Structure formats: C-alpha cells, structure tokens
Coordinates of C-alpha atoms in Angstrom, one line a residue:
M892 CA 114.5 -38.1 260.5
K893 CA 117.9 -38.3 258.9
N894 CA 118.2 -38.1 255.3
T895 CA 119.5 -41.5 254.1
I896 CA 120.5 -42.0 250.4
L897 CA 119.0 -45.2 249.1
Q898 CA 120.6 -46.9 246.0
I899 CA 118.8 -49.5 243.9
E900 CA 119.9 -51.2 240.6
A901 CA 117.8 -50.1 237.9
S902 CA 117.0 -53.7 236.9
N903 CA 115.3 -54.1 240.4
A904 CA 113.5 -50.9 239.7
V905 CA 112.1 -52.2 236.7
K906 CA 111.1 -55.5 238.0
A907 CA 109.2 -53.6 240.9
Y908 CA 107.5 -51.5 238.4
E909 CA 106.4 -54.5 236.2
S910 CA 105.1 -56.4 239.1
A911 CA 103.5 -53.3 240.8
P912 CA 99.7 -52.6 240.4
P913 CA 98.9 -50.0 237.7
K914 CA 97.8 -47.6 240.5
F915 CA 101.3 -47.8 242.1
R916 CA 103.4 -47.1 238.9
P917 CA 103.1 -43.5 239.2
V918 CA 104.8 -43.6 242.4
L919 CA 107.7 -45.4 241.0
E920 CA 107.8 -43.0 237.9
N921 CA 107.9 -39.9 240.3
L922 CA 110.7 -41.6 242.3
F923 CA 113.0 -42.8 239.5
G924 CA 111.6 -40.9 236.2
K925 CA 109.6 -42.4 233.6
N926 CA 112.7 -43.1 231.3
V927 CA 114.0 -45.9 233.8
F928 CA 110.8 -47.8 232.9
A929 CA 110.7 -47.2 229.2
K930 CA 110.8 -50.4 227.0
N931 CA 112.7 -48.9 224.0
I932 CA 114.8 -45.9 223.2
R933 CA 112.2 -44.2 221.1
E934 CA 109.9 -44.0 224.2
R935 CA 112.8 -42.5 226.2
L936 CA 113.8 -39.7 223.8
Q937 CA 111.0 -37.3 223.3
S938 CA 113.0 -34.0 223.4
F939 CA 116.6 -32.9 223.0
D940 CA 116.6 -32.4 226.9
D941 CA 116.0 -36.3 227.0
V942 CA 119.0 -36.9 224.7
L943 CA 121.1 -34.7 227.1
E944 CA 119.9 -36.6 230.1
Y945 CA 120.8 -40.0 228.4
H946 CA 124.3 -38.6 228.0
G947 CA 124.5 -37.0 231.4
H948 CA 124.4 -33.4 230.3
T949 CA 122.0 -30.5 231.1
Q950 CA 121.3 -27.5 228.8
E951 CA 123.8 -25.5 230.8
S952 CA 126.8 -28.1 230.6
F953 CA 125.9 -28.4 226.9
A954 CA 126.0 -24.6 226.3
K955 CA 129.3 -24.4 228.2
W956 CA 130.6 -27.4 225.9
C957 CA 129.6 -25.4 222.8
E958 CA 131.0 -22.2 223.9
G959 CA 132.8 -20.5 220.8
L960 CA 131.4 -22.7 218.3
R961 CA 129.5 -21.5 215.2
P962 CA 125.8 -22.4 215.0
H963 CA 126.2 -25.4 212.4
E964 CA 129.1 -26.7 214.8
I965 CA 126.6 -26.9 217.6
G966 CA 123.8 -28.4 215.4
N967 CA 126.4 -31.0 214.6
R968 CA 127.3 -31.8 218.1
K969 CA 123.6 -32.1 218.8
E970 CA 123.2 -34.6 216.0
E971 CA 126.1 -36.7 217.3
L972 CA 124.3 -36.9 220.6
I973 CA 121.0 -37.7 219.1
V974 CA 122.4 -40.7 217.1
A975 CA 124.6 -41.8 219.7
A976 CA 121.6 -41.9 222.1
Y977 CA 119.5 -43.9 219.6
N978 CA 122.3 -46.4 219.0
E979 CA 122.5 -46.7 222.8
G980 CA 126.2 -46.4 222.9
K981 CA 127.0 -49.0 220.2
I982 CA 129.5 -47.9 217.6
A983 CA 129.0 -49.1 214.1
D984 CA 131.3 -52.0 213.1
W985 CA 131.9 -51.4 209.2
R986 CA 133.1 -54.8 208.6
D987 CA 130.2 -56.8 209.9
G988 CA 127.8 -56.4 206.9
T989 CA 124.8 -55.2 208.7
P990 CA 122.9 -52.2 207.4
K991 CA 123.8 -48.7 208.5
R992 CA 121.2 -46.0 208.0
Y993 CA 121.7 -42.2 207.4
P994 CA 119.0 -39.6 206.7
I995 CA 119.3 -37.7 203.4
F996 CA 117.3 -34.4 203.4
N997 CA 116.0 -32.2 200.7
M998 CA 115.8 -28.7 202.3
P999 CA 114.9 -26.2 199.7
D1000 CA 115.2 -22.6 200.7
P1001 CA 112.2 -20.2 200.3
S1002 CA 114.6 -17.6 198.6
G1003 CA 115.0 -19.8 195.5
A1004 CA 118.6 -20.9 196.3
G1005 CA 119.1 -24.1 198.0
F1006 CA 121.4 -27.0 198.4
A1007 CA 122.8 -28.3 195.1
Y1008 CA 125.7 -30.3 194.2
Y1009 CA 126.8 -31.4 190.4
D1010 CA 129.8 -33.2 189.6
Y1011 CA 131.0 -34.1 186.2
V1012 CA 134.1 -36.0 187.0
R1013 CA 133.7 -39.5 185.1
W1014 CA 135.5 -41.4 187.8
Y1015 CA 134.7 -40.1 191.4
S1016 CA 134.4 -41.7 194.6
A1017 CA 133.2 -39.9 197.9
S1018 CA 132.1 -40.8 201.3
V1019 CA 129.1 -38.6 202.3
V1020 CA 128.4 -40.2 205.7
G1021 CA 129.9 -39.5 209.0
A1022 CA 130.8 -42.5 210.6
R1023 CA 129.2 -41.4 214.0
L1024 CA 126.0 -40.2 212.4
V1025 CA 124.7 -43.6 211.3
F1026 CA 121.9 -45.5 213.1
I1027 CA 122.7 -49.2 213.6
G1028 CA 120.9 -52.3 215.0
P1029 CA 117.8 -54.3 214.3
E1030 CA 115.6 -51.2 214.8
S1031 CA 117.8 -48.8 212.9
L1032 CA 115.2 -47.7 210.4
E1033 CA 112.6 -47.1 212.8
N1034 CA 115.1 -45.1 215.0
L1035 CA 116.2 -43.0 212.2
K1036 CA 112.6 -42.2 211.2
D1037 CA 111.7 -41.5 214.8
A1038 CA 114.7 -39.2 215.2
V1039 CA 114.1 -37.2 212.1
E1040 CA 110.5 -36.7 213.1
K1041 CA 111.4 -35.5 216.6
F1042 CA 114.6 -33.8 216.0
L1043 CA 114.2 -32.1 212.6
P1044 CA 115.2 -28.8 213.9
E1045 CA 118.4 -30.0 215.2
Y1046 CA 119.2 -31.7 212.0
K1047 CA 118.5 -28.4 210.2
E1048 CA 120.9 -26.5 212.6
S1049 CA 123.7 -28.9 211.6
R1050 CA 123.3 -28.3 207.9
T1051 CA 122.5 -24.7 207.7
L1052 CA 124.7 -21.6 208.2

C-alpha cells in the first residue's frame, strides 16, 4: 500500500472526537495527540516539552537557539515561551484597562543571602514587569497560578545566576 498523507482541519478532528464513543477516543488521541483535544491551555501544558511543542520547537532546536547564552538568559527565554503559550499568542494591550498579572517571588537563599532591594529616594518611579511576561485574558490569574506551579524550576532559572 502506498503511503498517503491525509490532512484534516483541527476543528474537524475535535468534532470527530466529541461525537466519538468514549472507547474510540484513545484512537484519535494516538493519531493526533491528546493536546489537540484539550479544552484549555492549562490542560495542554503539563511540561516544558509541551511549551516547546506549542511553539514548534524541540529540545534540540531550543538548545541550538540558546547556544552561547548564560543560564539566566536561557531561563528568561523559557519564561517568555511559557507566558506566550499561556496567553495563546495574544499580546497585552496596555491601553485596554484589563488586568495584567505578573508573578512575584520570594526566593530566600539557604546561605543566608537572598534577593533584597532597598531604595531611599523620595520620588521614584520604576517598572518591574517585562511586557512579554504578563498573563492576560479572563483566565489570567488561573493561568499564572498554573504556570508557577508547573514551571517553578524554569522561573528560578531566570532569576538566579
């Protein structure tokens, strides 16, 4: 039998999955991958490999992309990919008045030294949020919590030297 490539729209695969009897769903999951049928992004992202797959990367292509970078720079790239995946490609509109969410960490160091900042200037203004690192949308808080829970090691990589 000649190998023939079949193409199917993802929406049609989802319709077939939803109308299929439960015993046939594993067949569709094996053919197309479970992520095609996940209802929300939190279900789809279970590991950093899932984040890479979402963006069309592999571990090998990511490693090549990060050649020559310092560890915390690689961690920052990971964090940007994680947040972009949870935002499903949408970019924050800073003028629309909707909440943007950003995780804040307390990462004490067991050696007794830790992250600390003190400023005594009376009039001071600063931005501490990277625009590409905010969670947006109606489920931004749930997505942020899920991301931190699942990807805390990657977050630590971007914040430690």
